Amino acid sequence: MAGIGGTFGVGHRRSADKMEKLQQEKYKATIDQLDNYYRRVKNQILCYQSPITGMFPVDTDGATPDAKVRDSVYCSVAVWALALAYRHIDNDLGRTYELEQSAVKCMRGILFCYMNQAYKVEIFKKEQIAQNALHSKFQMDGRNIIDPNYGHLQMDAISLYLLYLAQMIQSGLQIIYTMDEVNFVQNLVYYLERAYRTPDYGMWERGSKYNNGTVELHSSSIGMAKAALEVMSGFNLFGEHGGAWNLTYVDIDAHNRNRTTLETLLPRESSSKNTDASLIPTLSFPAFAVSKEDLVNRTLDKVVRKLKGKYGFKRCLRDGYCTVLEDHNRKHYRPAEIKLFDGIESEWPIFFAYMIIDGVAKENKQQVEEYRELLRPLLKYTPEGDVIPRYYYVPKNSVGLEKNNPGSQEKLPCEEVFGSGKLFLWGQAVHIISCLLVDDLVKFQELDPLGRHKGAGLKKKQLGRYANFKKPPQDLCIQITLVAESARLQSILATYGIPAQTPVQVEPYEIWPPSHLVKAFESLGVNNKLGLSGRPPRPIGSLGTSKLYRIMGKTVLCYPIVFDLTDFYMAQDMSLLIDDIRAHIAFVRNAWTLHGRPTFCVIIREDHICGSAQAEMLDLLASFKRGECNGIKVKLGRLQTMIDTAFVEPLDFIGMDEHRSTCMNLFRRLEELQVGHAPLKPQQSVTGASLERTAASPDRKDYNVKELEGKSSWEVVQKLKLHPESLRWQSLVLSLLLKKEGPHYLTDGGTVCDRLEKLYRRAGVCKEWSTVRFCASLLNKVVDSLAPGITTMLVRGKLVTVGSFGHEEEIISAPLTPNELIQIIYNKCGPYDMRECVLQQELIIDLAKMVQSQPHLFDGMLKIRVGWIIHAMKAELRINNPGSQITIHDLSPTQVKDLLHRVLSADTTDSLVPDRTWLQDRQRDGALNRNPPGFYDKVWEILERTKGGMIICGYTLPQHPTISDMTKNELNFAKKVEDMLGKVTEPEYRQMMVELLVVVATILNRNPELEFQHSVDMDVLLKESFEDFQRTQSELEQVEKQDDMQIFYNAPPYAKRGTASFMAKAVTHKLLEGDVQVDSSEHCCVS
């Protein structure tokens, strides 16, 4: 037995020795690999690093002393990645520290360059335009580059910097040293928060695909900004050694706007680019900006399908950068010039390296091997290691052959591989990162310590962070606390079994208005030395008011802005407030991405309960008590019991540099209303009329105010006493006085402005909505969130027009300030109907809410024409209320909103009114500017086969440069079509024109040998269709021809002798007027 045991022991020792030897050999092989990578990084990247700023040059041959932020960040990441690999070995010969400090040097150098432009950050927070942007390119010594033609506005570059600033600090590097730097980085966060509404030049620095100097919204830029905001939320810039005042704060509502805008734009890159290779680093390494896996896969599949080639990925279709046909002496292209580059775009191997990294992150070995095999033959091998070319291009003598047969010709690498001394450092850095990952020298988790590659649902909360974004659970419960403004109101609610607290009873916690929270955040990031003012005074949104805050020892909950007292008349409609509360809860449920439950504070005021909407309000509160609101799980309770499950954000920066008591005096909590214990009574108007007076009994008297225009102002004032009970008469006379004498003209009842204010409130109590709107317009009232409402529609790819129907409209295609919007609305609507000035504001708010919550209502609507939508609503009101004198201005805001929803949701195949006519359907669809699916593709197909272009109402859409500059699926082409259709002045005529274009496209599609030889006037075709319809109707019914086109508009489109058949005859006749183009490869035959 001893012999057997001894034999076993010897065998075990031999096995252990063998394992140890293998481990030593593997360790030595790892050291050899790392040494090779070290030499490679030293010779290919670090040797070019600036000793002053630590940044890396664009041209390694020294031709220009420029350093780009994006390229430098990627270089520092490659150096940092190698440092992470060296952390695995014991004796690193000091290389880990050397490499880490080289990365730190670069990141601090970029920070130094940015901080030299702190004044730009300050002005950019107020106005997001290209002239105010931080530079994205500097000289190697840190000096600014003065080049007025360079597009510095690149949101993705700053986002990439902040993304890796957080990643490197999380890995243990110390990059931020002082509170001045902390304040500056916080201001960079403010800089990025409005990326969702900031058109920029994008990753390729050219803006739109046409390279004409214009900027546009890029999905890649918004995605990078979203990723940067996520890593910066609650992040401690001093790392594990920092205190609570070193944290960065991100507005959760700004993050949500970037998220929803990105998800709306995808899979499109921008208006001019249907897809783009820049989406790869946005959706995959390094940003991992989208958590919806299906959207990521759909977008990346499109990128691969459209742009992947044998030598890399094209940047975008018709990209002329560094092709042989591009004129390098001009910065911008001429109109239609990009057609030259169709099919000969350069291909970039760097994106094969990105796809290798993407495969490693997804643990997809097949993808890794596929792209390694594709990349391997494209590299040049040198003694210092392989080199990745910037791009491969089609040589001049192969351009024609490549265009005729895409992918058939050999492409040549750019000068990087010809021993010129030039290296593409960005590509080289990404290639080295991919090699380190494939060789398993660094784990992806080390390269992404914040766990972005794991997806929103898998990220773990990092140590010391309180504000990680995550995917909300399916059964998320919203906490609701009811705060009654008085003890009397609390008692009344208790009789209905509804528990509420007064502001005093929530102590030791406090209830604040949202304006106080805005004021509190204004001190975040303030730095007088750098000239930085802190957070801009932007309103706190629904998500921001669903958090609790700890401020100087107090725990604070803010009520949503919907409960703020405002003087705009929409706040006087309790039914609208109730709808807004329900919408708020639904929005928070869908958009909440933080740990903990959202907490919703409902402020109940006495006039909420004593008005006509009392029953509706009590039903809502009762649903809260039942634990459900429109299918959403809610929990009603006392604020004190909700703290443990709520999300609490510490605002430790407040009062750091000031006396705490002085700072605290700036804020006032919600005070309890002292009203005694008398029972509540329904409100009465000043004339004694009941609140129940509604739009069912408006003042219909025909008052003739024009006869007063020639009278003196004193006589006009006396006429106010003529009908003292008529609010409408009072408003008309006061409007005349306002026009003659101005707002400060003194009457016996105060100034004209004062009397209008009193009348405005009096009409609101009496629910005379037409008079309310008239007075509100005279007083130039402005609704809250008007500019954000327009922006909400714009960032979802819509165009917006304001102006009265039948008159000139203003097209809004970019975000505007509230003052600019108000000026446009009052200028365009005021001369025709003053009430529309505020009605259009009302509609903008309603449309913005609906495009957020019910985007399907806007399918087929690229242009939202507010004046035309009001026209459709007026028509719908007449159809549903025949014989009634009620107008849209007599309706309450809730009724206006319901009418709008009815108009938008009505379907032509399933009308709400059984006897609805085809004319009425066409008037509605035309007024909504709603087009059938695939409509713009059909117009493109027509234009391709119409040499002279098409004409509608005198507007010509030429074949060239339209199809030369643009592509079929481009959003800009759709906007061109809308510009053409925008010349039509009647909704029903517009709809007939849409039907005609569909007929033309169908005929051309079925007859590929036909095309229009000259320009086509679509108005002539429609007129010929109508005349043929007239003749047919006259013959069938034995009556004289009628010149009224209403009969034609009212005919069904596809029935026997329907409008489509007459259109088809006119189109066929027009096609056969010219020479028929027959493909020579097809032989004519008779079967």
Short mmCIF file of C-alpha atoms in Angstrom, two decimals, residues 57 100 386 421 451 508 544 602 685 701 739 796 800 883 902 935 1051 1072:
data_model
loop_
_atom_site.label_atom_id
_atom_site.label_comp_id
_atom_site.label_asym_id
_atom_site.label_seq_id
_atom_site.Cartn_x
_atom_site.Cartn_y
_atom_site.Cartn_z
CA PRO A 57 -2.58 65.01 -33.93
CA GLU A 100 -2.38 55.41 -17.09
CA ASP A 386 -0.05 46.14 -38.49
CA GLY A 421 4.70 58.45 -42.23
CA GLY A 451 -21.43 48.20 -17.33
CA PRO A 508 -41.01 67.15 9.10
CA GLY A 544 -37.99 65.65 -11.75
CA VAL A 602 -51.44 65.94 -5.84
CA SER A 685 -69.76 84.88 -10.60
CA LYS A 701 -76.61 89.04 -29.93
CA LYS A 739 -56.95 99.87 -30.24
CA ARG A 796 -40.36 63.68 -33.77
CA VAL A 800 -45.24 72.78 -37.73
CA GLY A 883 -78.17 73.31 -37.04
CA ARG A 902 -61.93 62.89 -32.54
CA PHE A 935 -46.86 58.19 -50.58
CA ALA A 1051 -67.65 61.14 -55.70
CA LEU A 1072 -49.35 58.69 -74.77
#
